[in-house]
Coordinates of C-alpha atoms and ligand atoms in Angstrom, one line a residue:
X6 CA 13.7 -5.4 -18.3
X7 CA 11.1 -7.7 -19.2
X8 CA 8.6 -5.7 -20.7
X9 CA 4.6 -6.7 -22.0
X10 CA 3.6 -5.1 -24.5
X11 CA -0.2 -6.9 -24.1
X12 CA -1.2 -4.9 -21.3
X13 CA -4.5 -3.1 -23.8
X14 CA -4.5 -0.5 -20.6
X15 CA -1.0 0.2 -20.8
X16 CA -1.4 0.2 -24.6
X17 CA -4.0 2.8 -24.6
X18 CA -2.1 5.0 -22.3
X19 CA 1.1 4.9 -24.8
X20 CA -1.1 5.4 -28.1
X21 CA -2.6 8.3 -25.8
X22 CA 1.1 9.8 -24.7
X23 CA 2.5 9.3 -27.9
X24 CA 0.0 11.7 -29.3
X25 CA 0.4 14.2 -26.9
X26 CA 4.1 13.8 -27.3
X27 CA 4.2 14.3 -30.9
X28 CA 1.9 17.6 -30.8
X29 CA 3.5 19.2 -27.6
X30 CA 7.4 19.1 -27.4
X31 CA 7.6 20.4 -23.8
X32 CA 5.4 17.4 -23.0
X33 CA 7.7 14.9 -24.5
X34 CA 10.8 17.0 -23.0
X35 CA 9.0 16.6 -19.5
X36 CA 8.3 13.0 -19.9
X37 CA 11.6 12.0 -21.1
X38 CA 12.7 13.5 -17.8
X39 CA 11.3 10.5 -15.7
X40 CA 13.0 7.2 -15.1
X41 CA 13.0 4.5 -17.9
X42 CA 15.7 1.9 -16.7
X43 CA 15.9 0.2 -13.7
X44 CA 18.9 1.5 -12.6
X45 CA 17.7 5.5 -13.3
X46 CA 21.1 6.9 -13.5
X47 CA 19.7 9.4 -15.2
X48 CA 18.1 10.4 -11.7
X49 CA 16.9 13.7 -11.4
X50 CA 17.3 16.5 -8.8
X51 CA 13.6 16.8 -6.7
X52 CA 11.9 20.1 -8.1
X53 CA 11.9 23.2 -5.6
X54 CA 8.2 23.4 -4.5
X55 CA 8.6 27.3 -5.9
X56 CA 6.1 25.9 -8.1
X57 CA 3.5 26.1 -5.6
X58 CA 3.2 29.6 -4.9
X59 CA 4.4 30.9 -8.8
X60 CA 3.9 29.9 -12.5
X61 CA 4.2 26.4 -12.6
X62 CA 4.2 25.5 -16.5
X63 CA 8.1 24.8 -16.6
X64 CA 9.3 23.6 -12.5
X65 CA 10.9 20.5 -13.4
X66 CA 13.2 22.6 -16.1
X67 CA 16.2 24.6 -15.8
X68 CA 17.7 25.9 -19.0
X69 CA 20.5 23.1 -18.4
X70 CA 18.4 20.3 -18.7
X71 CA 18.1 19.7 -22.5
X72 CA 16.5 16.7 -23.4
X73 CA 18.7 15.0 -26.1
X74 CA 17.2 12.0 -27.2
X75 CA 14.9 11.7 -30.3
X76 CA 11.0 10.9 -30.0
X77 CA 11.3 7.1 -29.1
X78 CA 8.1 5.6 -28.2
X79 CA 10.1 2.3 -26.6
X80 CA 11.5 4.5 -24.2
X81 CA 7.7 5.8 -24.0
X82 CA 7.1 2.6 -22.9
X83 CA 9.9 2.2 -20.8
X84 CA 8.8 4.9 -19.2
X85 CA 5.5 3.6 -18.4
X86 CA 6.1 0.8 -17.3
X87 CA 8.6 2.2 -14.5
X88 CA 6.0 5.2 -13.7
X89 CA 2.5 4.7 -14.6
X90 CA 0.1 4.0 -11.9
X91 CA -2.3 1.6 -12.2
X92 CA -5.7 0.8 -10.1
X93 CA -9.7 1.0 -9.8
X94 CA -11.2 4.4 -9.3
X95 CA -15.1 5.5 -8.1
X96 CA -16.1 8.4 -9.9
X97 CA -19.6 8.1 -8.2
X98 CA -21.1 4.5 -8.3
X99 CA -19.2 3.8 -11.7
X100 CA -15.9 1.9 -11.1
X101 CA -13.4 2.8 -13.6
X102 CA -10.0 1.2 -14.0
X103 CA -6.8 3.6 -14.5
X104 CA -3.7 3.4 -16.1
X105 CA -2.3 6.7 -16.0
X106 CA 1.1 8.6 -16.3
X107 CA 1.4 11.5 -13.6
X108 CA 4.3 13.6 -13.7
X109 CA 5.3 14.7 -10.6
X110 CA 4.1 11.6 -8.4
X111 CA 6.7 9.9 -10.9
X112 CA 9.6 11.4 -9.0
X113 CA 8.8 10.3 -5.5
X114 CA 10.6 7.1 -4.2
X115 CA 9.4 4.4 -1.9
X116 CA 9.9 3.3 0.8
X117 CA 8.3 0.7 3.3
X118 CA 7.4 2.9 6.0
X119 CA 6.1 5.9 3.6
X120 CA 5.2 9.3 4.5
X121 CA 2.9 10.2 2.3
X122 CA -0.2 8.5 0.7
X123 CA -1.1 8.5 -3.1
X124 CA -5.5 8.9 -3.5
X125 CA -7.1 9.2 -6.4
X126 CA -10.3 11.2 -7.0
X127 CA -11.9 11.2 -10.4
X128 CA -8.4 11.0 -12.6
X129 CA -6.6 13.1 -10.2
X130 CA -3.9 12.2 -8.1
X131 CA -3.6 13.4 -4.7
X132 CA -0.3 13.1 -2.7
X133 CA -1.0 13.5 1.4
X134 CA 1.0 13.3 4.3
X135 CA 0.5 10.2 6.1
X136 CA 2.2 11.4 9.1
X137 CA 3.9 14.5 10.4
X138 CA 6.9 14.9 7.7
X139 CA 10.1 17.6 9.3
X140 CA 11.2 20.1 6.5
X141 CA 13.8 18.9 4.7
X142 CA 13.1 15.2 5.0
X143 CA 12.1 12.8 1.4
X144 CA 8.9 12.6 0.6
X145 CA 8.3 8.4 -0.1
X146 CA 4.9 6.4 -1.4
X147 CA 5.0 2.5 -1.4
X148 CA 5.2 0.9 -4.8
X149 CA 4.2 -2.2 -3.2
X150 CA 2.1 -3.8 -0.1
X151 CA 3.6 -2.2 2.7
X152 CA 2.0 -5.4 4.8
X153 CA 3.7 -8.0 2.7
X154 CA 6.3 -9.8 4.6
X155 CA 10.1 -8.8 3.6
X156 CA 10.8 -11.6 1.7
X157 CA 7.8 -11.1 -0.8
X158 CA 8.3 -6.8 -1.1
X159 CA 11.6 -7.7 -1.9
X160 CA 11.4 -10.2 -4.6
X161 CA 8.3 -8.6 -5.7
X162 CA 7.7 -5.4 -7.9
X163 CA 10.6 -3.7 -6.1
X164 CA 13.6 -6.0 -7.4
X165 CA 11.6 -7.1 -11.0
X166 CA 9.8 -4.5 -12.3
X167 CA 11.4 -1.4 -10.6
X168 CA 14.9 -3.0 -9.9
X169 CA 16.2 -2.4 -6.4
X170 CA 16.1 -3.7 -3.2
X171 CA 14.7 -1.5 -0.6
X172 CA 17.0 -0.5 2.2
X173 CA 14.8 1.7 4.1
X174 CA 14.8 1.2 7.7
X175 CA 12.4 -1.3 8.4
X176 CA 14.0 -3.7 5.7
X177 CA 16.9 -3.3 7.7
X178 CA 15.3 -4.1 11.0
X179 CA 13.3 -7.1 9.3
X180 CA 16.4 -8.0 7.5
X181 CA 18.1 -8.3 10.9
X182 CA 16.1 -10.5 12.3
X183 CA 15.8 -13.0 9.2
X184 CA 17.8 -15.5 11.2
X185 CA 15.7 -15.9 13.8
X186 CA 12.4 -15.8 12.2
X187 CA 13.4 -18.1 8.9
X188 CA 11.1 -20.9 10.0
X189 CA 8.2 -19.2 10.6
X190 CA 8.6 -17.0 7.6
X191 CA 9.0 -20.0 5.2
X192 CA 5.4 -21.1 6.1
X193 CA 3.8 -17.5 6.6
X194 CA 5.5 -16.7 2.9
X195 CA 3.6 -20.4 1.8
X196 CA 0.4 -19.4 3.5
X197 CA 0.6 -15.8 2.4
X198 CA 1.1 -16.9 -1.5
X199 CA -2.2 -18.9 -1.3
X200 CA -4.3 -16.4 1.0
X201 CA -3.4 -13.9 -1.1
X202 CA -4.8 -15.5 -4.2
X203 CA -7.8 -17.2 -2.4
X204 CA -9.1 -13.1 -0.9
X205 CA -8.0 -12.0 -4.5
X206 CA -10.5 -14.5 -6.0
X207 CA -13.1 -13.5 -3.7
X208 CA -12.9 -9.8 -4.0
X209 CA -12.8 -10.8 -7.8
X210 CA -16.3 -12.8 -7.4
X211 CA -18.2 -9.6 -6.1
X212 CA -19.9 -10.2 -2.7
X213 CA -20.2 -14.5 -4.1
X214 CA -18.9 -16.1 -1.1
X215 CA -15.5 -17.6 -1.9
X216 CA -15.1 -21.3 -3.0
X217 CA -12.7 -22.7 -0.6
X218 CA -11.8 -20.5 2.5
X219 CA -10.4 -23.3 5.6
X220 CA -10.9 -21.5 9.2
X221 CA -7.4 -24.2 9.7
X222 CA -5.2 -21.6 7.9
X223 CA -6.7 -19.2 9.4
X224 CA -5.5 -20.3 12.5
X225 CA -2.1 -21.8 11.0
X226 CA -1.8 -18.0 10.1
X227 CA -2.6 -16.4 13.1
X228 CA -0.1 -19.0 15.2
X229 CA 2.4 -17.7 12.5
X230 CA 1.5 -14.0 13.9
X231 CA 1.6 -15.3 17.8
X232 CA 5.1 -16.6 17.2
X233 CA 6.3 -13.5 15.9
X234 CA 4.9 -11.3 18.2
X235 CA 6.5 -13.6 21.1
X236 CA 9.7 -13.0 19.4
X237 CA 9.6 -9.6 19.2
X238 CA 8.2 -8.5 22.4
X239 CA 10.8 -10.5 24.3
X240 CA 13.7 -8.7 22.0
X241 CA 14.9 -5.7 24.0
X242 CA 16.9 -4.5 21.0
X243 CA 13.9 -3.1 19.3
X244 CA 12.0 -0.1 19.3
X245 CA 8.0 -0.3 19.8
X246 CA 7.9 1.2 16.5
X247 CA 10.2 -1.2 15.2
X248 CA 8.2 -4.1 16.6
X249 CA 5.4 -3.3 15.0
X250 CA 6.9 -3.1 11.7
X251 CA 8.0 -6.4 12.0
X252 CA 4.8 -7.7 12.7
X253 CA 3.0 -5.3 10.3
X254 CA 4.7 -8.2 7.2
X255 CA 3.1 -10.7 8.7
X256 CA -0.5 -9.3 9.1
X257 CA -2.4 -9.1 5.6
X258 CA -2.9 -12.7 4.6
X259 CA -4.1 -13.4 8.1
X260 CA -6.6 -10.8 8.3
X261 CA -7.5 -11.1 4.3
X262 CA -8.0 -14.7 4.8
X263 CA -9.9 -14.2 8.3
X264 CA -12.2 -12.2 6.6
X265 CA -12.8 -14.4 4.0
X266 CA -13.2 -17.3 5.9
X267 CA -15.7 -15.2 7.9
X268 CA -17.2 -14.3 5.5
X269 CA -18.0 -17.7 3.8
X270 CA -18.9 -18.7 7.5
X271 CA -21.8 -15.7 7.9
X272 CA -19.1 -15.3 10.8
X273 CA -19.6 -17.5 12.9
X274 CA -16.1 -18.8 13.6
X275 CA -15.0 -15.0 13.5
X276 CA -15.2 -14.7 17.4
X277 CA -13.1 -17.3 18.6
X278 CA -9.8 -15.0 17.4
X279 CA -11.3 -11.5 18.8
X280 CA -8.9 -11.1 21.3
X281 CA -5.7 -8.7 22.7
X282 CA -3.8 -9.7 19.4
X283 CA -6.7 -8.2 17.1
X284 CA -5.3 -4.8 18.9
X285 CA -1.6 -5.7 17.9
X286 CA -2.3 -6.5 14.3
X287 CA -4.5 -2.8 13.9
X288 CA -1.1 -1.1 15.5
X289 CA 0.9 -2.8 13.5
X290 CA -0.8 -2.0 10.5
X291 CA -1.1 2.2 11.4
X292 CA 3.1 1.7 12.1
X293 CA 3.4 1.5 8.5
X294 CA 1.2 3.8 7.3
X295 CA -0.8 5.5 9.6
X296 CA -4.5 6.9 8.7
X297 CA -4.8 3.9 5.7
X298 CA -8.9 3.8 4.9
X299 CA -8.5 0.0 4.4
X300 CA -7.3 0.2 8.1
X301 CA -9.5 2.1 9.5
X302 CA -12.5 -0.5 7.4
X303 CA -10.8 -3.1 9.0
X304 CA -10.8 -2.2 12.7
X305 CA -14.2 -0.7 12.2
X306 CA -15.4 -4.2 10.9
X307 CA -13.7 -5.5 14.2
X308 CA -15.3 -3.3 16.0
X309 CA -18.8 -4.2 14.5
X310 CA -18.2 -7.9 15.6
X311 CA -16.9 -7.2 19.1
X312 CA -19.4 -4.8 20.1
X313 CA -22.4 -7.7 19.6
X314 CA -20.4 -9.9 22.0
X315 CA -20.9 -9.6 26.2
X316 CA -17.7 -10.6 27.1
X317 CA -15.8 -8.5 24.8
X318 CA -16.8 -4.8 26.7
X319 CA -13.0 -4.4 27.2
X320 CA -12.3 -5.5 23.9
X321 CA -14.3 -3.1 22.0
X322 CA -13.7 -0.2 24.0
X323 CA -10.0 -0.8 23.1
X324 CA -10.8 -0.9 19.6
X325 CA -13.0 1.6 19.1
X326 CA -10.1 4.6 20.3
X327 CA -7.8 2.9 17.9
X328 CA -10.7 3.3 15.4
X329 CA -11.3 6.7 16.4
X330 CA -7.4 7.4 16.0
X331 CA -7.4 5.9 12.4
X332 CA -10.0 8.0 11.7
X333 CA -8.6 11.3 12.3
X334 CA -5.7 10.4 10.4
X335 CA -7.3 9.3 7.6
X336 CA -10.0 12.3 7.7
X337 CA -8.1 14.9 9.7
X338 CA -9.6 15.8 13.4
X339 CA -13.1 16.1 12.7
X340 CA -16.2 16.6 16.1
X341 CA -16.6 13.0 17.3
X342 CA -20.7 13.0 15.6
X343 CA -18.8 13.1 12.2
X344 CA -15.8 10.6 13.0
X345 CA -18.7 8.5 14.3
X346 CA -20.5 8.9 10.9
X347 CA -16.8 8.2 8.9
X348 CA -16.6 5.3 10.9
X349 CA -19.9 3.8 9.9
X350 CA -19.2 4.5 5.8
X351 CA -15.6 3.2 5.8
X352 CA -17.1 -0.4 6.3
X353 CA -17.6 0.5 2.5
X354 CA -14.0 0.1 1.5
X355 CA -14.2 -4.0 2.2
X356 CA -15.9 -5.4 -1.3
X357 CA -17.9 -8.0 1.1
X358 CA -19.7 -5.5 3.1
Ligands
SAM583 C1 9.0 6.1 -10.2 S1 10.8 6.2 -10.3 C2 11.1 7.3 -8.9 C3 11.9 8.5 -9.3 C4 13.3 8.2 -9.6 N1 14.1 8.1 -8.4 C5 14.0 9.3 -10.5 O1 14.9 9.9 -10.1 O2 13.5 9.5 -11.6 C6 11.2 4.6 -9.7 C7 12.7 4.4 -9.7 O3 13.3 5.1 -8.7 C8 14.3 4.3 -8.0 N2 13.9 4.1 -6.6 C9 12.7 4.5 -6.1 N3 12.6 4.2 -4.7 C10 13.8 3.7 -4.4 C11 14.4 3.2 -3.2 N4 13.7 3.2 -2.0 N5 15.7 2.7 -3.3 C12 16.4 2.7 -4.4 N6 15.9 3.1 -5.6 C13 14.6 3.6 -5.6 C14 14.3 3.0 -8.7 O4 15.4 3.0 -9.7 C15 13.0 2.9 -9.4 O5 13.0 2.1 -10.6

C-alpha cells in the first residue's frame, strides 16, 4: 500500500498512539487487533455486544487472542491509515479538524447502502441506525460518497486505499446495468470529476462566490440524470428501491454544482430546474442513506426556493413531506412545531447559507 507519511494530522495521531502504546500494553494489544493490510486476513470475529450491559474494559478479547507481534509503529501506521477517521468537527462555533483512531467503529464494514451513520460530537463518535436494522443482520458505514456514481466509489478509496471492490447489492444492481448506461456514465463520470472540484473550491472559499460555475453543465448534468431516470423507470426488472439507487450515483455533482451555480447567480437561474425530478433526486438520495442532515439541508434549501414561486404550490407541498420525512429520520419523530424548527436550522449544514 502506498502509504504518506506527510499527512502532519496523521502524524500527530501516530506520535499520539505511539505514546499510549508504549505506556499501556492492553492498548497496543487492542490496536494491533484492527486491520493493517488491505487484504485483512487477519479479520476479526465482530465483538458480542455483552459489552453493553457488563464490564466493558476487555470485549474485543478472549484469552485466545494473543497478540504476537512486537511494538511496530509501521504497522501503527498501517493501521491508521486503513482505520483512522478523518473530518471537520463543530465543538460550538470553533471548527476543528480530526484525525482520530476509534476502536470499535474500526471493525464495521461498508457498504453502499449502509445501515448505520457515523456522527461526531465534540471527539466522540456516535454510531446510529440509519434505518430499521433486523437482529442478526451486519452493521455497515460508508467509507466513501454513497452518491458517487459506481465507477468513481469503485476506483476510489474502496479499491486504493482500503483494497476491495464493493459487492454489496446496489454495486451489483449498478454493475448490471453498466452496459446500458456506459455512454452516459462516461460524461456524468467527466462532469462529476470537474463539479466535484469546482463545489470543493467553493466550500473551500467560505461563502466567496465561486470563480467559474457555467448554469450549461448544470444542465449537461441534469440531462445526464433525465436519461437515467428514463432508463430506469422503463426497466421492469428493477425494484423501486433499486431504481433509486441507481440514480442516487448520479445525483451529487448535479445538485453540488446547481447549487453553486446558484449561488454565484444570487439564484436566479435556480427556478428553471424546480420541477417533478427535484422530487426524484431527494428520493434517491434518502434510498441510500435515509435521514442524512446534508439531505435533509438540501431539500429544505429546495423547499425555500419553491415556496417563493406561484406556480410551484404543487411542487412545494410535495417537498416539504419529503422534508418532513427526512427530518424525522434524521432527528427521530419529534411534534411537527419542533420538526418545523429543525427544518429551518438544517439550512446550516450548506457552507453557502
Ligand atoms: C476499517 S476495516 C473494517 C474491519 C475489518 N473487516 C476487520 O475485520 O478488521 C477496513 C477493511 O475491511 C475490509 N472491508 C470493509 N468493508 C468491506 C466490504 N464491503 N467488502 C470487502 N471488504 C471489506 C477491507 O479489507 C478493508 O480494508
Amino acid at each position: 500500500m502506498a502509504i504518506s507519511y506527510d499527512d502532519p494530522h496523521r502524524i500527530r495521531l501516530l506520535s499520539k498512539l505511539v505514546t499510549m502504546a508504549a505506556k499501556d500494553p492492553l492498548f497496543l494489544r487492542k490496536m494491533h487487533s484492527l486491520a493493517h493490510t488491505q487484504s485483512s486476513q487477519h479479520r476479526l470475529e465482530v465483538p458480542s455486544m455483552d459489552f453493553l450491559t457488563s464490564d466493558s474494559s476487555d470485549y474485543m478479547y478472549s484469552e485466545e487472542v494473543v497478540d504476537p507481534e512486537p511494538f511496530d509503529p509501521a504497522r501503527i501506521m498501517d493501521i491508521i491509515m486503513l482505520n483512522s477517521f478523518e473530518g471537520e468537527y463543530k465543538t460550538g462555533k470553533e471548527e476543528s479538524r480530526l484525525c482520530a483512531l476509534y476502536l470499535l467503529p474500526s471493525l464495521i464494514n461498508h457498504s453502499c447502502h449502509r445501515n448505520a451513520s457515523r456522527l461526531i460530537v465534540g471527539g466522540a463518535m456516535i454510531i446510529h441506525a440509519a434505518t430499521d436494522i433486523r437482529k442478526g443482520e451486519e452493521i455497515t458505514i460508508t467509507y466513501v460518497s454513497t452518491v458517487a456514481p459506481l465507477q468513481r466509489r469503485q476506483k476510489s478509496s474502496l479499491s486504493m486505499k482500503f483494497g476491495f471492490t464493493c459487492k454489496c447489492k446496489r454495486c451489483r444492481v449498478e454493475e448490471s446495468l453498466q452496459n446500458s448506461l456506459r455512454d452516459v456514465s462516461e460524461l456524468y463520470c467527466d462532469l462529476h470529476d470537474k463539479a466535484a472540484d469546482e463545489v470543493h473550491m467553493a466550500m473551500c472559499s467560505q461563502r466567496s462566490p465561486p470563480p467559474e460555475s457555467s448554469f450549461t453543465t448544470v444542465l449537461q448534468l441534469r440531462n445526464v440524470f433525465d436519461t437515467v431516470c428514463e432508463k430506469v423507470f422503463a426497466d421492469k426488472g428493477l425494484s423501486e428501491l433499486e431504481k433509486r439507487w441507481v440514480l442516487a450515483g448520479y445525483s451529487s455533482a448535479y445538485l453540488g454544482k446547481w447549487l453553486v451555480s446558484g449561488y454565484a447567480s444570487h439564484f436566479s437561474n435556480v427556478p428553471v430546474l424546480l420541477d417533478q425530478k427535484v422530487v426524484e433526486v431527494v428520493k434517491a438520495l434518502r434510498a441510500t442513506v435515509p435521514g442524512l442532515v446534508h439531505t435533509l439541508s438540501l431539500t429544505t434549501f429546495i423547499l425555500g426556493i419553491t415556496q417563493r414561486l406561484e406556480s410551484k404550490e404543487e411542487l412545494a407541498k410535495e417537498v416539504f413531506m419529503l422534508g418532513m420525512a427526512e427530518c424525522a429520520g434524521a432527528y427521530g419523530n419529534q411534534k411537527s412545531d419542533v420538526m418545523l424548527k429543525l427544518m429551518e436550522k438544517s439550512t446550516e449544514v450548506i457552507p453557502f447559507f
